[in-house]
Short mmCIF file of N, CA and C in Angstrom, two decimals:
data_model
loop_
_atom_site.label_atom_id
_atom_site.label_comp_id
_atom_site.label_asym_id
_atom_site.label_seq_id
_atom_site.Cartn_x
_atom_site.Cartn_y
_atom_site.Cartn_z
N GLY A 1 19.57 23.56 24.05
CA GLY A 1 19.16 23.03 22.77
C GLY A 1 20.00 21.85 22.35
N SER A 2 19.49 21.18 21.37
CA SER A 2 20.20 20.01 20.86
C SER A 2 21.39 20.45 20.01
N ARG A 3 22.25 19.50 19.77
CA ARG A 3 23.46 19.76 18.98
C ARG A 3 23.07 20.29 17.59
N GLN A 4 22.09 19.67 16.97
CA GLN A 4 21.66 20.07 15.62
C GLN A 4 21.11 21.50 15.64
N GLU A 5 20.35 21.85 16.67
CA GLU A 5 19.81 23.21 16.78
C GLU A 5 20.94 24.22 16.89
N MET A 6 21.95 23.88 17.69
CA MET A 6 23.10 24.79 17.87
C MET A 6 23.84 24.98 16.55
N LEU A 7 24.02 23.90 15.80
CA LEU A 7 24.70 24.00 14.51
C LEU A 7 23.89 24.86 13.55
N LEU A 8 22.57 24.72 13.57
CA LEU A 8 21.71 25.51 12.69
C LEU A 8 21.74 26.99 13.06
N LYS A 9 22.01 27.30 14.32
CA LYS A 9 22.09 28.69 14.77
C LYS A 9 23.45 29.32 14.45
N GLY A 10 24.36 28.55 13.87
CA GLY A 10 25.66 29.10 13.50
C GLY A 10 26.77 28.83 14.49
N TYR A 11 26.52 27.97 15.47
CA TYR A 11 27.55 27.61 16.43
C TYR A 11 28.30 26.39 15.94
N ILE A 12 29.56 26.31 16.36
CA ILE A 12 30.36 25.11 16.04
C ILE A 12 30.86 24.53 17.36
N PRO A 13 31.07 23.21 17.41
CA PRO A 13 31.61 22.61 18.64
C PRO A 13 32.99 23.19 18.94
N VAL A 14 33.27 23.40 20.22
CA VAL A 14 34.55 23.96 20.65
C VAL A 14 35.71 23.11 20.14
N GLU A 15 35.53 21.77 20.13
CA GLU A 15 36.61 20.90 19.65
C GLU A 15 36.94 21.21 18.18
N ASP A 16 35.91 21.46 17.37
CA ASP A 16 36.14 21.81 15.96
C ASP A 16 36.85 23.16 15.86
N TYR A 17 36.42 24.10 16.69
CA TYR A 17 37.03 25.43 16.69
C TYR A 17 38.51 25.33 17.04
N VAL A 18 38.83 24.57 18.08
CA VAL A 18 40.23 24.42 18.50
C VAL A 18 41.05 23.78 17.37
N GLY A 19 40.49 22.77 16.72
CA GLY A 19 41.19 22.13 15.60
C GLY A 19 41.41 23.08 14.44
N ILE A 20 40.41 23.87 14.14
CA ILE A 20 40.52 24.86 13.05
C ILE A 20 41.60 25.88 13.37
N MET A 21 41.62 26.35 14.60
CA MET A 21 42.62 27.35 14.99
C MET A 21 44.03 26.76 14.96
N ALA A 22 44.18 25.50 15.38
CA ALA A 22 45.50 24.85 15.34
C ALA A 22 45.96 24.70 13.89
N LEU A 23 45.05 24.29 13.01
CA LEU A 23 45.40 24.17 11.59
C LEU A 23 45.75 25.53 11.01
N ASN A 24 44.99 26.55 11.37
CA ASN A 24 45.26 27.90 10.90
C ASN A 24 46.67 28.35 11.31
N LYS A 25 47.05 28.08 12.57
CA LYS A 25 48.38 28.45 13.04
C LYS A 25 49.47 27.71 12.26
N GLU A 26 49.25 26.43 12.05
CA GLU A 26 50.23 25.63 11.30
C GLU A 26 50.39 26.14 9.87
N LEU A 27 49.27 26.45 9.23
CA LEU A 27 49.32 26.96 7.86
C LEU A 27 50.00 28.32 7.79
N ARG A 28 49.76 29.16 8.77
CA ARG A 28 50.41 30.48 8.81
C ARG A 28 51.93 30.33 8.93
N GLU A 29 52.37 29.41 9.79
CA GLU A 29 53.80 29.17 9.96
C GLU A 29 54.42 28.64 8.67
N GLN A 30 53.71 27.72 8.02
CA GLN A 30 54.20 27.17 6.75
C GLN A 30 54.26 28.27 5.69
N ASN A 31 53.26 29.12 5.64
CA ASN A 31 53.22 30.22 4.69
C ASN A 31 54.40 31.17 4.93
N LYS A 32 54.70 31.44 6.20
CA LYS A 32 55.82 32.31 6.54
C LYS A 32 57.13 31.74 6.00
N CYS A 33 57.33 30.43 6.18
CA CYS A 33 58.55 29.78 5.68
C CYS A 33 58.63 29.83 4.16
N LEU A 34 57.50 29.58 3.50
CA LEU A 34 57.48 29.61 2.04
C LEU A 34 57.76 31.01 1.50
N ARG A 35 57.18 32.02 2.13
CA ARG A 35 57.44 33.39 1.70
C ARG A 35 58.90 33.76 1.88
N SER A 36 59.49 33.31 2.99
CA SER A 36 60.90 33.58 3.24
C SER A 36 61.77 32.93 2.17
N GLY A 37 61.44 31.68 1.82
CA GLY A 37 62.17 30.99 0.76
C GLY A 37 62.03 31.69 -0.58
N LEU A 38 60.84 32.20 -0.86
CA LEU A 38 60.61 32.92 -2.11
C LEU A 38 61.44 34.21 -2.17
N VAL A 39 61.54 34.90 -1.04
CA VAL A 39 62.37 36.11 -0.99
C VAL A 39 63.83 35.75 -1.28
N ASP A 40 64.31 34.66 -0.67
CA ASP A 40 65.69 34.23 -0.91
C ASP A 40 65.92 33.93 -2.39
N ILE A 41 64.96 33.27 -3.02
CA ILE A 41 65.08 32.93 -4.44
C ILE A 41 65.12 34.20 -5.29
N ARG A 42 64.26 35.17 -4.97
CA ARG A 42 64.25 36.42 -5.74
C ARG A 42 65.55 37.20 -5.59
N VAL A 43 66.09 37.21 -4.38
CA VAL A 43 67.37 37.91 -4.14
C VAL A 43 68.47 37.24 -4.96
N GLU A 44 68.51 35.92 -4.93
CA GLU A 44 69.51 35.19 -5.71
C GLU A 44 69.33 35.43 -7.20
N TYR A 45 68.09 35.47 -7.66
CA TYR A 45 67.80 35.74 -9.07
C TYR A 45 68.33 37.12 -9.47
N GLU A 46 68.08 38.12 -8.64
CA GLU A 46 68.57 39.47 -8.94
C GLU A 46 70.09 39.51 -8.98
N ARG A 47 70.72 38.80 -8.06
CA ARG A 47 72.20 38.75 -8.05
C ARG A 47 72.72 38.12 -9.33
N LEU A 48 72.09 37.02 -9.74
CA LEU A 48 72.52 36.35 -10.97
C LEU A 48 72.28 37.21 -12.20
N CYS A 49 71.17 37.95 -12.21
CA CYS A 49 70.91 38.85 -13.35
C CYS A 49 71.98 39.92 -13.45
N SER A 50 72.37 40.48 -12.31
CA SER A 50 73.42 41.51 -12.31
C SER A 50 74.74 40.93 -12.80
N GLU A 51 75.07 39.75 -12.31
CA GLU A 51 76.30 39.10 -12.73
C GLU A 51 76.28 38.78 -14.22
N ASP A 52 75.13 38.30 -14.71
CA ASP A 52 74.97 38.00 -16.13
C ASP A 52 75.15 39.25 -16.98
N ALA A 53 74.54 40.36 -16.57
CA ALA A 53 74.66 41.62 -17.32
C ALA A 53 76.12 42.08 -17.34
N PHE A 54 76.80 41.97 -16.22
CA PHE A 54 78.20 42.36 -16.14
C PHE A 54 79.06 41.52 -17.11
N LEU A 55 78.85 40.20 -17.08
CA LEU A 55 79.64 39.33 -17.95
C LEU A 55 79.33 39.57 -19.43
N ARG A 56 78.07 39.80 -19.76
CA ARG A 56 77.70 40.09 -21.15
C ARG A 56 78.38 41.37 -21.64
N GLU A 57 78.38 42.38 -20.78
CA GLU A 57 79.03 43.65 -21.14
C GLU A 57 80.52 43.46 -21.37
N ARG A 58 81.16 42.67 -20.53
CA ARG A 58 82.60 42.41 -20.71
C ARG A 58 82.87 41.66 -22.02
N MET A 59 81.97 40.71 -22.36
CA MET A 59 82.15 39.98 -23.62
C MET A 59 82.03 40.93 -24.80
N LEU A 60 81.03 41.81 -24.77
CA LEU A 60 80.84 42.76 -25.86
C LEU A 60 82.05 43.69 -26.00
N ARG A 61 82.59 44.16 -24.87
CA ARG A 61 83.78 45.03 -24.90
C ARG A 61 84.99 44.30 -25.46
N SER A 62 85.02 42.99 -25.27
CA SER A 62 86.15 42.19 -25.76
C SER A 62 85.95 41.76 -27.21
N GLY A 63 84.82 42.17 -27.79
CA GLY A 63 84.55 41.84 -29.18
C GLY A 63 83.94 40.46 -29.37
N LEU A 64 83.48 39.86 -28.30
CA LEU A 64 82.85 38.55 -28.39
C LEU A 64 81.33 38.70 -28.37
N GLU A 65 80.66 37.71 -28.94
CA GLU A 65 79.20 37.74 -28.92
C GLU A 65 78.70 36.89 -27.76
N PRO A 66 77.94 37.49 -26.84
CA PRO A 66 77.44 36.70 -25.71
C PRO A 66 76.38 35.70 -26.15
N PRO A 67 76.18 34.63 -25.38
CA PRO A 67 75.16 33.64 -25.73
C PRO A 67 73.76 34.25 -25.59
N LEU A 68 72.77 33.55 -26.11
CA LEU A 68 71.39 34.01 -26.02
C LEU A 68 70.99 34.18 -24.55
N GLU A 69 70.17 35.20 -24.31
CA GLU A 69 69.69 35.41 -22.94
C GLU A 69 68.55 34.45 -22.63
N LEU A 70 68.54 33.97 -21.43
CA LEU A 70 67.46 33.11 -20.96
C LEU A 70 66.48 33.97 -20.17
N THR A 71 65.23 33.59 -20.19
CA THR A 71 64.24 34.33 -19.40
C THR A 71 63.81 33.49 -18.21
N ALA A 72 63.55 34.16 -17.12
CA ALA A 72 63.14 33.49 -15.88
C ALA A 72 61.65 33.16 -15.94
N PRO A 73 61.24 32.17 -15.19
CA PRO A 73 59.81 31.88 -15.10
C PRO A 73 59.07 33.08 -14.51
N GLU A 74 57.83 33.24 -14.91
CA GLU A 74 57.01 34.37 -14.44
C GLU A 74 56.90 34.40 -12.91
N CYS A 75 56.90 33.24 -12.27
CA CYS A 75 56.72 33.21 -10.82
C CYS A 75 57.90 33.84 -10.08
N VAL A 76 59.07 33.92 -10.72
CA VAL A 76 60.22 34.56 -10.10
C VAL A 76 60.21 36.05 -10.39
N VAL A 77 59.91 36.40 -11.63
CA VAL A 77 59.94 37.80 -12.04
C VAL A 77 58.72 38.55 -11.52
N ARG A 78 57.55 38.01 -11.77
CA ARG A 78 56.30 38.63 -11.32
C ARG A 78 55.54 37.62 -10.48
N PRO A 79 55.44 37.86 -9.18
CA PRO A 79 54.74 36.89 -8.33
C PRO A 79 53.26 36.81 -8.65
N ALA A 80 52.71 35.62 -8.45
CA ALA A 80 51.27 35.44 -8.62
C ALA A 80 50.55 36.20 -7.51
N SER A 81 49.28 36.40 -7.69
CA SER A 81 48.48 37.14 -6.71
C SER A 81 48.66 36.55 -5.32
N GLY A 82 48.95 37.41 -4.36
CA GLY A 82 49.06 36.97 -2.98
C GLY A 82 50.42 36.42 -2.60
N LEU A 83 51.39 36.40 -3.51
CA LEU A 83 52.71 35.86 -3.17
C LEU A 83 53.72 36.98 -2.93
N GLY A 84 53.39 37.88 -2.10
CA GLY A 84 54.37 38.89 -1.76
C GLY A 84 53.99 40.26 -2.24
N GLY A 85 52.75 40.46 -2.58
CA GLY A 85 52.32 41.78 -3.01
C GLY A 85 52.06 42.72 -1.86
N GLY A 86 52.44 42.32 -0.65
CA GLY A 86 52.25 43.16 0.51
C GLY A 86 50.83 43.13 1.04
N HIS A 87 50.01 42.26 0.52
CA HIS A 87 48.62 42.22 0.98
C HIS A 87 48.48 41.10 1.98
N SER A 88 47.86 41.41 3.10
CA SER A 88 47.66 40.37 4.10
C SER A 88 46.20 40.35 4.53
N VAL A 89 45.79 39.22 5.00
CA VAL A 89 44.41 39.06 5.44
C VAL A 89 44.46 38.80 6.94
N SER A 90 43.72 39.58 7.69
CA SER A 90 43.68 39.32 9.13
C SER A 90 42.39 38.59 9.46
N PHE A 91 42.49 37.69 10.39
CA PHE A 91 41.34 36.91 10.80
C PHE A 91 41.00 37.28 12.23
N SER A 92 39.73 37.50 12.49
CA SER A 92 39.32 37.76 13.85
C SER A 92 38.94 36.45 14.51
N ARG A 93 39.24 36.33 15.74
CA ARG A 93 38.98 35.09 16.47
C ARG A 93 37.68 35.22 17.24
N PRO A 94 36.73 34.34 16.97
CA PRO A 94 35.48 34.39 17.72
C PRO A 94 35.72 33.96 19.17
N GLY A 95 34.78 34.27 20.05
CA GLY A 95 34.89 33.87 21.45
C GLY A 95 35.03 32.36 21.58
N THR A 96 35.68 31.92 22.65
CA THR A 96 35.94 30.49 22.78
C THR A 96 34.70 29.69 23.08
N ALA A 97 33.96 30.07 24.06
CA ALA A 97 32.73 29.33 24.36
C ALA A 97 31.64 30.33 24.68
N CYS A 98 30.48 30.09 24.19
CA CYS A 98 29.37 30.98 24.43
C CYS A 98 28.89 30.80 25.87
N SER A 99 28.61 31.89 26.56
CA SER A 99 28.20 31.78 27.95
C SER A 99 26.70 31.80 28.13
N ARG A 100 25.95 31.88 27.04
CA ARG A 100 24.49 31.87 27.17
C ARG A 100 24.02 30.50 27.60
N PRO A 101 22.94 30.42 28.31
CA PRO A 101 22.42 29.12 28.76
C PRO A 101 22.14 28.20 27.56
N GLY A 102 22.49 26.94 27.72
CA GLY A 102 22.20 25.96 26.67
C GLY A 102 23.20 25.95 25.55
N THR A 103 24.31 26.70 25.68
CA THR A 103 25.28 26.76 24.59
C THR A 103 26.64 26.20 25.01
N ALA A 104 26.73 25.55 26.12
CA ALA A 104 28.00 25.01 26.62
C ALA A 104 28.61 24.07 25.57
N GLY A 105 29.91 24.23 25.36
CA GLY A 105 30.60 23.37 24.41
C GLY A 105 30.51 23.84 22.97
N PHE A 106 29.98 25.05 22.74
CA PHE A 106 29.86 25.58 21.39
C PHE A 106 30.47 26.97 21.34
N ALA A 107 31.00 27.32 20.18
CA ALA A 107 31.51 28.67 19.95
C ALA A 107 30.72 29.27 18.81
N GLN A 108 30.51 30.56 18.86
CA GLN A 108 29.77 31.24 17.79
C GLN A 108 30.61 31.30 16.53
N ALA A 109 30.10 30.79 15.41
CA ALA A 109 30.80 30.85 14.14
C ALA A 109 30.64 32.25 13.57
N GLU A 110 31.67 32.73 12.89
CA GLU A 110 31.58 34.05 12.28
C GLU A 110 31.39 33.94 10.80
#
């Protein structure tokens, strides 16, 4: 069949599929790095909160009034949807090239 017929049947050119998969891999790696950085920031935030609470308590015991408490941005305290809630999405990989006659150079889109 013609290229247009194959596209209408839900097939995509193998070159497009390969490019999509390469981009997907790159984005997954970038996401992994960003999540790791977010974990580091949250750990540091918790450490600073503990240190702040300790210092405030010492000031109160010494008869001093501690300064006003600051609040952290919501993104540090409560992550937005999908930023570490333990939920992951798995993607299934369609076959690389269809072996049916007339489908050379196309992969079945899912």
